[in-house]
Each structure stands twice: as C-alpha cells, then as structure tokens.
Amino acid sequence: MREVIRGRFFGYAICDYSSDAANLLNEFKDRGQVKVGQLLADQIPKLVSRPEVDLIIYAPSSKQNFTDRGFVPAKIIANRLSKSWSLPLASLELTPAKDQSSLNRATRLQNLVGHMTAVRPLLGQRVLLVDDIVTTGATLTEMARAVVEAGGQVSGFITVAETLPKSPRSL
C-alpha cells in the first residue's frame, strides 16, 4: 500500500499497477471475475483505517462499459468498503465522453471535464472518492469537481492500484 498524491488530492493505492496487479484487474474488469474485485477491495480496510468521511462516492462507468461488463468496477470496490466501514454510498452520473483507456495523458486530462454530476446534493458532506485504478488522476479530478459543485468536500481517495509515472514530472 502506498500513499498517493495526484494533483491536489491525497489518497491511497493498495498496490502499484505492476503486471500482477494488471492481471488481477483484467480478470476483474474484462473477464467478469467480480469475486477478484471483491477480494481486492477486502484488502483495503486491512491496510487503511476507516477515514473520517460521511460518504463514499465511486467512479462511474460509461454506458458502453456497463453494457459490456454488466457492472461498474469502482462500485464493486466501494460497496465492500461501504459495508466494512458502515458508510453510505452514492454515485455520480456520467454524460457521454470518450473511453479513457484509449486516450493519451494530455487527452485524458481534458476528456472528462464537465461530464460528471452528483445524483443528489452533498451539502457539507465529507466525501471519499473510490476508483479501481488511478492513471493520470483525470477521473478523480472530475469526480472532485462534481462533488464540490454539489456542495460536498473531498476528503481523499482510495484505489486498488496506481500507475507510476514513466518519467519525473509534476502532477
């Protein structure tokens, strides 16, 4: 597990996006092995103390990815954390955008801007963002924008894995 700072956000990733982590996440996301995602999520409370938050919000999936998979990966992870930490769960709506996985870093950072909205007001609530993997931080940044727009306060994030920058740069 490692502490992660992406942009202005602080959080945790339980592992680096190594070949082993990539294989596990591919089994989970692309081969429908939901149990693998649940097992990965179950490791998080063993490594991270319950955060001082009021609510967990998970990264949404595009309609196409949901149709292809039949589930939202980040929701599987967030559900396990919600139960383990006795925290309520909320979602964000995602309006159509290009699939992030096929985009380069610069395009990823712009692709989701303005494409997420909170399903309900979050007035004053401290929110933990949850995703399966953080690559550029674009998804987390857009999630945070939507939370703040709905009146919430982002307290941090948790992901299963984090990609490591290939060369030193400021985020």
PDB file of C-alpha atoms in Angstrom:
ATOM      1  CA  MET A   1       0.000   0.000   0.000  1.00  0.00           C
ATOM      2  CA  ARG A   2       1.224   3.467  -0.763  1.00  0.00           C
ATOM      3  CA  GLU A   3       0.132   6.987  -0.105  1.00  0.00           C
ATOM      4  CA  VAL A   4      -0.575   8.821  -3.344  1.00  0.00           C
ATOM      5  CA  ILE A   5      -0.771  12.471  -4.225  1.00  0.00           C
ATOM      6  CA  ARG A   6      -2.392  13.218  -7.577  1.00  0.00           C
ATOM      7  CA  GLY A   7      -2.815  16.888  -8.313  1.00  0.00           C
ATOM      8  CA  ARG A   8      -4.257  18.413  -5.160  1.00  0.00           C
ATOM      9  CA  PHE A   9      -5.688  15.126  -3.880  1.00  0.00           C
ATOM     10  CA  PHE A  10      -4.278  12.799  -1.273  1.00  0.00           C
ATOM     11  CA  GLY A  11      -5.205   9.157  -1.097  1.00  0.00           C
ATOM     12  CA  TYR A  12      -4.140   5.541  -1.026  1.00  0.00           C
ATOM     13  CA  ALA A  13      -3.489   2.841  -3.583  1.00  0.00           C
ATOM     14  CA  ILE A  14      -3.082  -0.664  -2.212  1.00  0.00           C
ATOM     15  CA  CYS A  15      -0.544  -1.527  -4.914  1.00  0.00           C
ATOM     16  CA  ASP A  16       1.391  -0.295  -7.923  1.00  0.00           C
ATOM     17  CA  TYR A  17      -0.020  -1.203 -11.313  1.00  0.00           C
ATOM     18  CA  SER A  18       2.517  -3.985 -11.868  1.00  0.00           C
ATOM     19  CA  SER A  19       1.996  -6.901 -14.238  1.00  0.00           C
ATOM     20  CA  ASP A  20       0.495  -8.946 -11.380  1.00  0.00           C
ATOM     21  CA  ALA A  21      -1.928  -6.156 -10.465  1.00  0.00           C
ATOM     22  CA  ALA A  22      -2.774  -5.659 -14.151  1.00  0.00           C
ATOM     23  CA  ASN A  23      -3.575  -9.361 -14.498  1.00  0.00           C
ATOM     24  CA  LEU A  24      -5.856  -9.293 -11.451  1.00  0.00           C
ATOM     25  CA  LEU A  25      -7.619  -6.115 -12.569  1.00  0.00           C
ATOM     26  CA  ASN A  26      -8.075  -7.529 -16.081  1.00  0.00           C
ATOM     27  CA  GLU A  27      -9.649 -10.683 -14.638  1.00  0.00           C
ATOM     28  CA  PHE A  28     -11.966  -8.491 -12.617  1.00  0.00           C
ATOM     29  CA  LYS A  29     -12.901  -5.848 -15.184  1.00  0.00           C
ATOM     30  CA  ASP A  30     -12.536  -7.546 -18.563  1.00  0.00           C
ATOM     31  CA  ARG A  31     -13.301 -11.167 -17.753  1.00  0.00           C
ATOM     32  CA  GLY A  32     -16.157 -10.549 -15.312  1.00  0.00           C
ATOM     33  CA  GLN A  33     -14.467 -12.079 -12.285  1.00  0.00           C
ATOM     34  CA  VAL A  34     -16.318  -9.909  -9.754  1.00  0.00           C
ATOM     35  CA  LYS A  35     -15.029 -12.061  -6.889  1.00  0.00           C
ATOM     36  CA  VAL A  36     -11.464 -10.917  -7.710  1.00  0.00           C
ATOM     37  CA  GLY A  37     -12.572  -7.293  -7.354  1.00  0.00           C
ATOM     38  CA  GLN A  38     -14.272  -8.085  -4.067  1.00  0.00           C
ATOM     39  CA  LEU A  39     -11.151  -9.800  -2.744  1.00  0.00           C
ATOM     40  CA  LEU A  40      -9.002  -6.815  -3.767  1.00  0.00           C
ATOM     41  CA  ALA A  41     -11.458  -4.436  -2.095  1.00  0.00           C
ATOM     42  CA  ASP A  42     -11.434  -6.536   1.077  1.00  0.00           C
ATOM     43  CA  GLN A  43      -7.704  -5.847   1.451  1.00  0.00           C
ATOM     44  CA  ILE A  44      -8.196  -2.088   1.720  1.00  0.00           C
ATOM     45  CA  PRO A  45      -9.663  -1.977   5.272  1.00  0.00           C
ATOM     46  CA  LYS A  46      -6.804  -4.209   6.415  1.00  0.00           C
ATOM     47  CA  LEU A  47      -4.327  -1.589   5.193  1.00  0.00           C
ATOM     48  CA  VAL A  48      -6.152   1.713   5.704  1.00  0.00           C
ATOM     49  CA  SER A  49      -8.041   2.918   8.758  1.00  0.00           C
ATOM     50  CA  ARG A  50     -11.646   3.994   8.334  1.00  0.00           C
ATOM     51  CA  PRO A  51     -11.452   7.543   7.009  1.00  0.00           C
ATOM     52  CA  GLU A  52     -13.238  10.427   8.718  1.00  0.00           C
ATOM     53  CA  VAL A  53     -15.839  10.885   5.990  1.00  0.00           C
ATOM     54  CA  ASP A  54     -19.611  10.956   5.725  1.00  0.00           C
ATOM     55  CA  LEU A  55     -19.995   9.259   2.370  1.00  0.00           C
ATOM     56  CA  ILE A  56     -18.255   7.176  -0.312  1.00  0.00           C
ATOM     57  CA  ILE A  57     -18.677   8.053  -3.985  1.00  0.00           C
ATOM     58  CA  TYR A  58     -17.418   5.692  -6.691  1.00  0.00           C
ATOM     59  CA  ALA A  59     -16.215   6.405 -10.216  1.00  0.00           C
ATOM     60  CA  PRO A  60     -18.981   5.853 -12.755  1.00  0.00           C
ATOM     61  CA  SER A  61     -18.587   3.751 -15.889  1.00  0.00           C
ATOM     62  CA  SER A  62     -19.747   4.745 -19.335  1.00  0.00           C
ATOM     63  CA  LYS A  63     -22.988   3.191 -20.549  1.00  0.00           C
ATOM     64  CA  GLN A  64     -21.000   1.176 -23.096  1.00  0.00           C
ATOM     65  CA  ASN A  65     -18.589  -0.200 -20.472  1.00  0.00           C
ATOM     66  CA  PHE A  66     -21.524  -1.040 -18.195  1.00  0.00           C
ATOM     67  CA  THR A  67     -23.273  -2.809 -21.082  1.00  0.00           C
ATOM     68  CA  ASP A  68     -20.093  -4.749 -21.922  1.00  0.00           C
ATOM     69  CA  ARG A  69     -19.313  -5.736 -18.311  1.00  0.00           C
ATOM     70  CA  GLY A  70     -22.686  -5.778 -16.614  1.00  0.00           C
ATOM     71  CA  PHE A  71     -21.227  -4.000 -13.568  1.00  0.00           C
ATOM     72  CA  VAL A  72     -19.317  -0.882 -12.510  1.00  0.00           C
ATOM     73  CA  PRO A  73     -15.871  -1.915 -11.184  1.00  0.00           C
ATOM     74  CA  ALA A  74     -15.492   1.013  -8.783  1.00  0.00           C
ATOM     75  CA  LYS A  75     -18.972   0.325  -7.389  1.00  0.00           C
ATOM     76  CA  ILE A  76     -17.978  -3.257  -6.516  1.00  0.00           C
ATOM     77  CA  ILE A  77     -14.983  -1.899  -4.585  1.00  0.00           C
ATOM     78  CA  ALA A  78     -16.985   0.920  -2.974  1.00  0.00           C
ATOM     79  CA  ASN A  79     -19.758  -1.473  -1.901  1.00  0.00           C
ATOM     80  CA  ARG A  80     -17.258  -3.597   0.018  1.00  0.00           C
ATOM     81  CA  LEU A  81     -15.747  -0.512   1.678  1.00  0.00           C
ATOM     82  CA  SER A  82     -19.202   0.846   2.484  1.00  0.00           C
ATOM     83  CA  LYS A  83     -20.122  -2.369   4.282  1.00  0.00           C
ATOM     84  CA  SER A  84     -16.774  -2.726   6.042  1.00  0.00           C
ATOM     85  CA  TRP A  85     -16.720   0.861   7.287  1.00  0.00           C
ATOM     86  CA  SER A  86     -20.512   1.324   7.708  1.00  0.00           C
ATOM     87  CA  LEU A  87     -20.554   4.321   5.393  1.00  0.00           C
ATOM     88  CA  PRO A  88     -23.304   5.279   2.951  1.00  0.00           C
ATOM     89  CA  LEU A  89     -22.632   5.047  -0.766  1.00  0.00           C
ATOM     90  CA  ALA A  90     -23.552   7.499  -3.519  1.00  0.00           C
ATOM     91  CA  SER A  91     -22.986   7.727  -7.236  1.00  0.00           C
ATOM     92  CA  LEU A  92     -22.244  10.250  -9.929  1.00  0.00           C
ATOM     93  CA  GLU A  93     -23.864  10.427 -13.335  1.00  0.00           C
ATOM     94  CA  LEU A  94     -21.553  10.359 -16.329  1.00  0.00           C
ATOM     95  CA  THR A  95     -22.603  12.033 -19.547  1.00  0.00           C
ATOM     96  CA  PRO A  96     -21.101  10.569 -22.728  1.00  0.00           C
ATOM     97  CA  ALA A  97     -17.351  11.036 -23.137  1.00  0.00           C
ATOM     98  CA  LYS A  98     -14.643   9.053 -24.894  1.00  0.00           C
ATOM     99  CA  ASP A  99     -13.400   5.934 -23.114  1.00  0.00           C
ATOM    100  CA  GLN A 100     -10.351   6.992 -21.082  1.00  0.00           C
ATOM    101  CA  SER A 101      -8.449   3.732 -21.666  1.00  0.00           C
ATOM    102  CA  SER A 102      -7.759   4.552 -25.306  1.00  0.00           C
ATOM    103  CA  LEU A 103      -6.516   8.115 -24.706  1.00  0.00           C
ATOM    104  CA  ASN A 104      -3.078   9.587 -24.090  1.00  0.00           C
ATOM    105  CA  ARG A 105      -2.263  11.530 -20.924  1.00  0.00           C
ATOM    106  CA  ALA A 106      -2.999  15.017 -22.291  1.00  0.00           C
ATOM    107  CA  THR A 107      -6.325  13.968 -23.816  1.00  0.00           C
ATOM    108  CA  ARG A 108      -7.346  12.061 -20.664  1.00  0.00           C
ATOM    109  CA  LEU A 109      -6.875  15.191 -18.583  1.00  0.00           C
ATOM    110  CA  GLN A 110      -9.382  17.089 -20.767  1.00  0.00           C
ATOM    111  CA  ASN A 111     -11.783  14.347 -21.824  1.00  0.00           C
ATOM    112  CA  LEU A 112     -13.967  14.108 -18.703  1.00  0.00           C
ATOM    113  CA  VAL A 113     -14.100  17.788 -17.732  1.00  0.00           C
ATOM    114  CA  GLY A 114     -17.730  18.691 -17.087  1.00  0.00           C
ATOM    115  CA  HIS A 115     -19.043  15.157 -17.716  1.00  0.00           C
ATOM    116  CA  MET A 116     -19.945  14.139 -14.137  1.00  0.00           C
ATOM    117  CA  THR A 117     -22.698  15.355 -11.847  1.00  0.00           C
ATOM    118  CA  ALA A 118     -23.798  14.322  -8.385  1.00  0.00           C
ATOM    119  CA  VAL A 119     -27.080  12.434  -8.236  1.00  0.00           C
ATOM    120  CA  ARG A 120     -28.113  14.364  -5.106  1.00  0.00           C
ATOM    121  CA  PRO A 121     -26.987  17.421  -3.114  1.00  0.00           C
ATOM    122  CA  LEU A 122     -23.956  16.793  -0.888  1.00  0.00           C
ATOM    123  CA  LEU A 123     -24.218  19.895   1.278  1.00  0.00           C
ATOM    124  CA  GLY A 124     -21.279  19.913   3.691  1.00  0.00           C
ATOM    125  CA  GLN A 125     -20.633  16.170   3.444  1.00  0.00           C
ATOM    126  CA  ARG A 126     -17.059  14.889   3.581  1.00  0.00           C
ATOM    127  CA  VAL A 127     -16.596  12.507   0.669  1.00  0.00           C
ATOM    128  CA  LEU A 128     -14.154   9.688  -0.069  1.00  0.00           C
ATOM    129  CA  LEU A 129     -13.673   9.022  -3.792  1.00  0.00           C
ATOM    130  CA  VAL A 130     -13.185   5.390  -4.887  1.00  0.00           C
ATOM    131  CA  ASP A 131     -11.882   4.052  -8.184  1.00  0.00           C
ATOM    132  CA  ASP A 132     -10.194   0.844  -9.296  1.00  0.00           C
ATOM    133  CA  ILE A 133      -7.021   2.428 -10.709  1.00  0.00           C
ATOM    134  CA  VAL A 134      -5.560   5.915 -10.877  1.00  0.00           C
ATOM    135  CA  THR A 135      -3.572   6.648 -14.003  1.00  0.00           C
ATOM    136  CA  THR A 136      -3.465  10.394 -14.654  1.00  0.00           C
ATOM    137  CA  GLY A 137      -5.891  11.486 -11.957  1.00  0.00           C
ATOM    138  CA  ALA A 138      -8.357  12.803 -14.563  1.00  0.00           C
ATOM    139  CA  THR A 139     -11.280  10.708 -13.318  1.00  0.00           C
ATOM    140  CA  LEU A 140     -10.630  11.653  -9.692  1.00  0.00           C
ATOM    141  CA  THR A 141     -10.313  15.326 -10.648  1.00  0.00           C
ATOM    142  CA  GLU A 142     -13.658  15.288 -12.437  1.00  0.00           C
ATOM    143  CA  MET A 143     -15.277  13.375  -9.589  1.00  0.00           C
ATOM    144  CA  ALA A 144     -13.985  16.002  -7.158  1.00  0.00           C
ATOM    145  CA  ARG A 145     -15.309  18.829  -9.324  1.00  0.00           C
ATOM    146  CA  ALA A 146     -18.767  17.234  -9.332  1.00  0.00           C
ATOM    147  CA  VAL A 147     -18.681  16.689  -5.549  1.00  0.00           C
ATOM    148  CA  VAL A 148     -17.705  20.310  -4.864  1.00  0.00           C
ATOM    149  CA  GLU A 149     -20.327  21.556  -7.321  1.00  0.00           C
ATOM    150  CA  ALA A 150     -22.944  19.590  -5.336  1.00  0.00           C
ATOM    151  CA  GLY A 151     -21.771  21.200  -2.084  1.00  0.00           C
ATOM    152  CA  GLY A 152     -19.566  18.387  -0.788  1.00  0.00           C
ATOM    153  CA  GLN A 153     -15.974  18.372   0.391  1.00  0.00           C
ATOM    154  CA  VAL A 154     -13.473  15.838  -0.975  1.00  0.00           C
ATOM    155  CA  SER A 155     -11.537  14.259   1.880  1.00  0.00           C
ATOM    156  CA  GLY A 156      -9.371  11.957  -0.266  1.00  0.00           C
ATOM    157  CA  PHE A 157      -9.438   8.880  -2.454  1.00  0.00           C
ATOM    158  CA  ILE A 158      -8.730   5.169  -2.443  1.00  0.00           C
ATOM    159  CA  THR A 159      -7.881   2.965  -5.411  1.00  0.00           C
ATOM    160  CA  VAL A 160      -6.730  -0.598  -5.805  1.00  0.00           C
ATOM    161  CA  ALA A 161      -3.768   0.358  -7.999  1.00  0.00           C
ATOM    162  CA  GLU A 162      -1.776   3.328  -9.200  1.00  0.00           C
ATOM    163  CA  THR A 163       0.248   3.618 -12.365  1.00  0.00           C
ATOM    164  CA  LEU A 164       3.679   5.031 -11.759  1.00  0.00           C
ATOM    165  CA  PRO A 165       4.818   7.935 -13.917  1.00  0.00           C
ATOM    166  CA  LYS A 166       7.286   6.797 -16.562  1.00  0.00           C
ATOM    167  CA  SER A 167       9.405   9.897 -16.015  1.00  0.00           C
ATOM    168  CA  PRO A 168       9.545  12.530 -13.287  1.00  0.00           C
ATOM    169  CA  ARG A 169       7.005  15.306 -13.762  1.00  0.00           C
ATOM    170  CA  SER A 170       4.756  17.438 -11.699  1.00  0.00           C
ATOM    171  CA  LEU A 171       1.165  16.313 -11.475  1.00  0.00           C
TER     172      LEU A 171
END
